[in-house]
Amino acid sequence: LRAAARAQARAAEAEDPIHSGAWPRRVRRLAGEPGEPPHAPHAEVRYSLFGGSVARFGATVEDKVDYSGEGAFDKFFLQFFARAMAERMGEKDVPESFDDFVELSRKVVARFDAKGCGEMTLGILRDVMPPGTPTVFRFLFPPSKFGCEANAWVTTQFFSFLVGPSSVTEATVNDTVEAKREGRPQTIRSRVHVTKCRWLEQSGCVASCQSMCKHPTQDFFNNEFGLPLTMNPNYETLSCELVFGQSPPSQEEDIASAEGCLSSCNTGVGVGTDAPCHQLPNTAAYLARLEEARAVRDEQESA
């Protein structure tokens, strides 16, 4: 019986190392399930490649995450991207810290509209990659179960310098080659759950999130890499989910494009109202959400 129990425990660890007990309890409590905020008071977690960085969370989701334990690998990639952004902006000084990097991104949002911000990010992504990368990527990572799961893992290891700690969980997707061949959704481990996005927390800006991260990144993966990707930020917990193998809705239909300004945004207006972020276009999704909210309010008032 003991041998059977050990075998079962090993199988559970292989399926889900975070929640099965293979990782320290503080990490399991921090990771949570998709959509949950970090809820372990003063939790500390290692992340990034080889666990080279350490993030320390506060007692509540409102407390800022301490990234003083950022590792050399994350610092290197931050400088790599910061230099590319500075060159695109014509800035002589390259940001030396994450705070400086975010300040430069604020200049981008202030200078360009949503389309221009997206083009800036796409340009940076092309600049930092060797020629021919999309062709090689499409060959190595087709939109299959393997391609989606491999990119989910890569995201947790190599993009933590932007988003902080994250973990891989299951997702039910429709756009892998297997799902299309079988004519039904497929459940695979291709969802990346970002515990609390470092970029979003530091910038406090919906426009930066939407115009410089979500939409251009989706565009890049879907159109240049040929790998379906949908990103779903949560502006209450500042978490985010990246689902590989699922094509995103159009920007006009994406409900995330209808979000209003956050109270932490230094250029926000209309916080706490029905108004969307003033730096994003009024979308059909926003109008539909507003109409739905009004219907619910009217129903409550008449009850």
C-alpha positions in Angstrom: 0.0 0.0 0.0 2.8 2.4 0.8 4.5 1.6 -2.5 1.2 2.3 -4.3 0.8 5.6 -2.5 4.3 6.7 -3.4 3.7 5.8 -7.0 0.5 7.8 -7.0 2.3 10.8 -5.4 5.0 10.7 -8.1 2.4 10.6 -10.8 0.7 13.6 -9.3 4.0 15.5 -9.1 4.6 14.8 -12.8 1.1 16.1 -13.7 1.1 19.2 -11.5 4.3 19.9 -9.6 3.1 23.1 -8.0 -0.1 22.0 -6.3 0.8 18.3 -5.7 3.4 19.1 -3.0 6.6 18.8 -5.1 7.3 22.5 -4.6 7.6 24.3 -1.3 4.3 25.2 0.4 4.9 28.9 0.0 5.2 28.5 -3.8 2.1 26.3 -4.0 0.0 28.8 -2.1 1.4 31.7 -4.2 0.7 30.0 -7.6 -2.9 29.3 -6.8 -5.4 28.5 -9.6 -5.8 30.6 -12.7 -7.5 33.9 -11.8 -6.5 33.8 -8.2 -4.4 36.7 -6.8 -1.3 35.9 -4.7 -2.8 35.1 -1.3 0.1 33.9 0.8 1.1 36.7 3.2 4.7 37.8 2.6 5.2 34.9 0.1 8.6 34.5 -1.5 9.1 32.6 -4.8 11.9 31.8 -7.1 11.2 32.2 -10.8 12.9 32.7 -14.2 15.5 30.5 -15.8 17.0 28.1 -13.2 15.1 30.0 -10.5 17.6 32.8 -10.7 15.2 35.6 -9.6 13.3 36.0 -6.3 10.1 37.9 -5.9 8.6 38.8 -2.5 4.9 39.4 -2.3 3.2 41.5 0.4 0.3 40.6 2.6 -2.4 41.6 0.1 -2.8 41.9 -3.6 -2.6 45.7 -3.3 0.9 45.5 -1.8 3.7 46.0 -4.4 5.9 43.0 -5.2 9.5 43.4 -4.2 11.8 42.5 -7.1 15.1 43.4 -5.4 16.0 39.7 -5.8 16.0 40.0 -9.6 18.6 37.7 -11.1 21.4 38.4 -13.7 19.5 36.7 -16.5 16.4 38.9 -16.1 18.6 42.0 -15.8 20.4 41.1 -19.0 17.1 40.6 -21.0 15.7 43.8 -19.6 18.7 45.8 -20.8 18.4 44.0 -24.2 14.8 45.1 -24.7 15.4 48.5 -23.2 18.2 49.3 -25.6 15.9 48.2 -28.6 13.1 50.5 -27.3 15.5 53.4 -26.7 16.9 53.1 -30.3 13.3 53.0 -31.7 12.4 56.1 -29.7 15.6 57.9 -30.7 16.6 58.2 -27.0 20.4 58.5 -26.2 20.1 57.1 -22.7 19.3 53.5 -22.3 17.1 52.7 -19.3 19.1 51.1 -16.5 16.3 49.9 -14.3 12.8 48.5 -14.7 11.4 51.8 -13.4 13.3 53.7 -16.2 12.1 51.1 -18.7 8.5 51.8 -17.7 9.0 55.5 -17.8 10.2 55.1 -21.4 7.1 53.1 -22.3 5.0 56.0 -20.9 6.7 58.3 -23.4 5.7 55.9 -26.1 2.0 55.9 -25.0 2.1 59.7 -24.7 3.6 60.1 -28.2 1.6 57.6 -30.2 -1.9 56.4 -30.5 -2.9 52.8 -29.9 -1.9 51.7 -33.4 1.4 53.5 -33.2 2.2 51.9 -29.9 1.5 48.5 -31.3 3.7 49.2 -34.3 6.5 50.2 -31.9 6.3 46.9 -30.0 6.2 44.9 -33.2 9.3 46.8 -34.4 11.1 46.0 -31.1 10.2 42.3 -31.4 11.6 42.2 -34.9 14.7 44.1 -33.9 15.7 41.7 -31.1 15.3 38.6 -33.2 17.8 37.3 -35.8 16.7 37.4 -39.5 14.6 34.4 -40.5 13.4 33.7 -37.0 9.7 33.4 -38.0 10.5 30.8 -40.6 12.5 28.7 -38.2 9.9 29.2 -35.5 7.1 27.9 -37.7 9.2 24.8 -38.6 10.1 24.0 -35.0 6.8 25.0 -33.3 3.8 24.3 -35.4 0.4 25.1 -33.8 0.3 21.6 -32.3 0.0 20.3 -28.7 3.8 20.2 -28.5 4.3 23.7 -30.0 1.8 25.3 -27.6 3.0 23.5 -24.5 6.7 24.2 -25.3 6.0 27.9 -25.8 4.0 28.1 -22.5 7.1 26.7 -20.7 9.5 29.0 -22.6 7.3 32.0 -21.6 7.6 31.2 -17.9 11.4 31.0 -18.1 12.4 33.7 -20.6 9.8 36.5 -20.3 9.7 36.8 -16.5 11.8 40.0 -16.7 8.7 41.7 -18.0 5.9 39.9 -16.1 7.4 38.3 -13.0 6.5 34.9 -11.6 4.2 32.6 -13.7 3.2 29.0 -13.9 1.8 26.6 -16.6 -1.7 25.2 -16.2 -4.2 23.4 -18.4 -6.4 25.1 -21.0 -9.1 23.9 -23.4 -8.3 25.3 -26.8 -9.8 25.1 -30.3 -7.1 26.1 -32.7 -4.3 23.4 -32.4 -3.9 21.1 -35.4 -5.1 18.2 -33.3 -8.3 20.0 -32.2 -9.1 21.1 -35.8 -8.4 17.6 -37.1 -10.7 15.9 -34.5 -13.3 18.7 -34.7 -13.4 19.2 -31.0 -11.6 21.2 -28.3 -8.4 19.9 -26.8 -7.2 20.1 -23.2 -3.5 20.7 -23.0 -1.0 22.4 -20.6 -0.7 25.7 -22.6 -2.0 28.3 -20.3 0.5 30.6 -18.6 -0.9 32.2 -15.4 1.1 35.3 -14.5 0.6 35.8 -10.8 0.8 39.6 -10.8 2.1 41.2 -13.9 5.2 43.3 -13.1 4.7 45.6 -16.1 1.1 46.3 -15.3 1.7 46.8 -11.6 4.5 49.3 -12.3 2.9 51.2 -15.1 -0.6 51.1 -13.7 -1.7 51.8 -17.2 -4.4 50.0 -19.2 -3.2 51.6 -22.5 0.3 50.4 -22.0 -1.0 46.9 -21.3 -3.3 46.9 -24.3 -1.4 48.8 -26.9 2.2 47.8 -26.1 1.8 44.2 -24.8 -1.5 42.4 -25.3 -2.5 43.3 -28.9 1.0 43.5 -30.5 2.1 40.3 -28.8 -1.0 38.5 -30.0 -0.5 39.9 -33.5 3.1 38.8 -33.5 2.5 35.2 -32.5 -0.6 34.7 -34.6 0.5 36.3 -37.8 4.3 36.1 -37.8 4.9 32.9 -35.8 1.7 31.2 -36.9 1.0 30.1 -33.3 -2.5 31.0 -31.9 -2.2 33.1 -28.7 -4.8 34.9 -26.6 -3.9 37.1 -23.7 -6.4 37.9 -20.9 -5.3 40.5 -18.4 -7.2 40.9 -15.1 -7.3 44.5 -14.0 -8.6 43.7 -10.5 -5.8 41.3 -9.5 -3.2 42.5 -12.1 -2.8 38.9 -13.1 -2.8 37.7 -16.7 -3.3 34.5 -18.7 -1.7 33.7 -21.9 -3.4 30.8 -23.7 -1.4 29.2 -26.6 -3.6 27.3 -29.0 -6.5 29.8 -28.8 -7.0 32.5 -31.4 -7.9 35.9 -30.0 -11.1 37.9 -30.8 -10.6 41.0 -32.9 -9.7 44.1 -31.1 -13.1 45.6 -31.8 -14.8 42.6 -30.2 -12.3 42.1 -27.3 -14.0 43.1 -24.0 -10.6 43.8 -22.5 -10.3 46.8 -24.9 -13.2 48.4 -23.0 -11.4 48.8 -19.7 -11.3 52.1 -17.9 -8.3 53.8 -16.4 -6.8 52.3 -13.2 -6.5 54.5 -10.1 -2.7 53.8 -10.1 -2.3 55.4 -13.6 -0.5 58.7 -13.5 -2.3 59.9 -16.5 -5.7 58.3 -15.8 -9.0 60.1 -16.2 -12.5 59.1 -15.4 -11.4 56.5 -12.8 -14.4 54.8 -11.2 -16.7 55.8 -14.0 -18.1 54.0 -17.1 -15.6 55.7 -19.3 -13.0 53.5 -21.1 -9.3 54.4 -21.0 -9.0 57.7 -22.8 -6.0 56.4 -24.7 -7.9 53.4 -26.2 -10.5 53.6 -28.9 -14.2 53.4 -28.0 -14.9 49.8 -29.1 -18.0 47.8 -29.9 -17.1 45.7 -26.9 -17.2 48.7 -24.6 -20.5 49.9 -25.9 -21.9 46.4 -25.4 -20.6 46.1 -21.9 -21.9 49.5 -21.0 -25.4 48.6 -22.3 -25.2 45.3 -20.3 -24.3 47.2 -17.2 -27.1 49.7 -17.6 -29.6 46.8 -18.1 -28.4 45.1 -14.9 -28.7 48.5 -13.0 -32.2 49.1 -14.3 -33.2 45.6 -13.3 -31.8 46.0 -9.8 -33.6 49.4 -9.4 -36.9 48.0 -10.5 -36.7 44.9 -8.2 
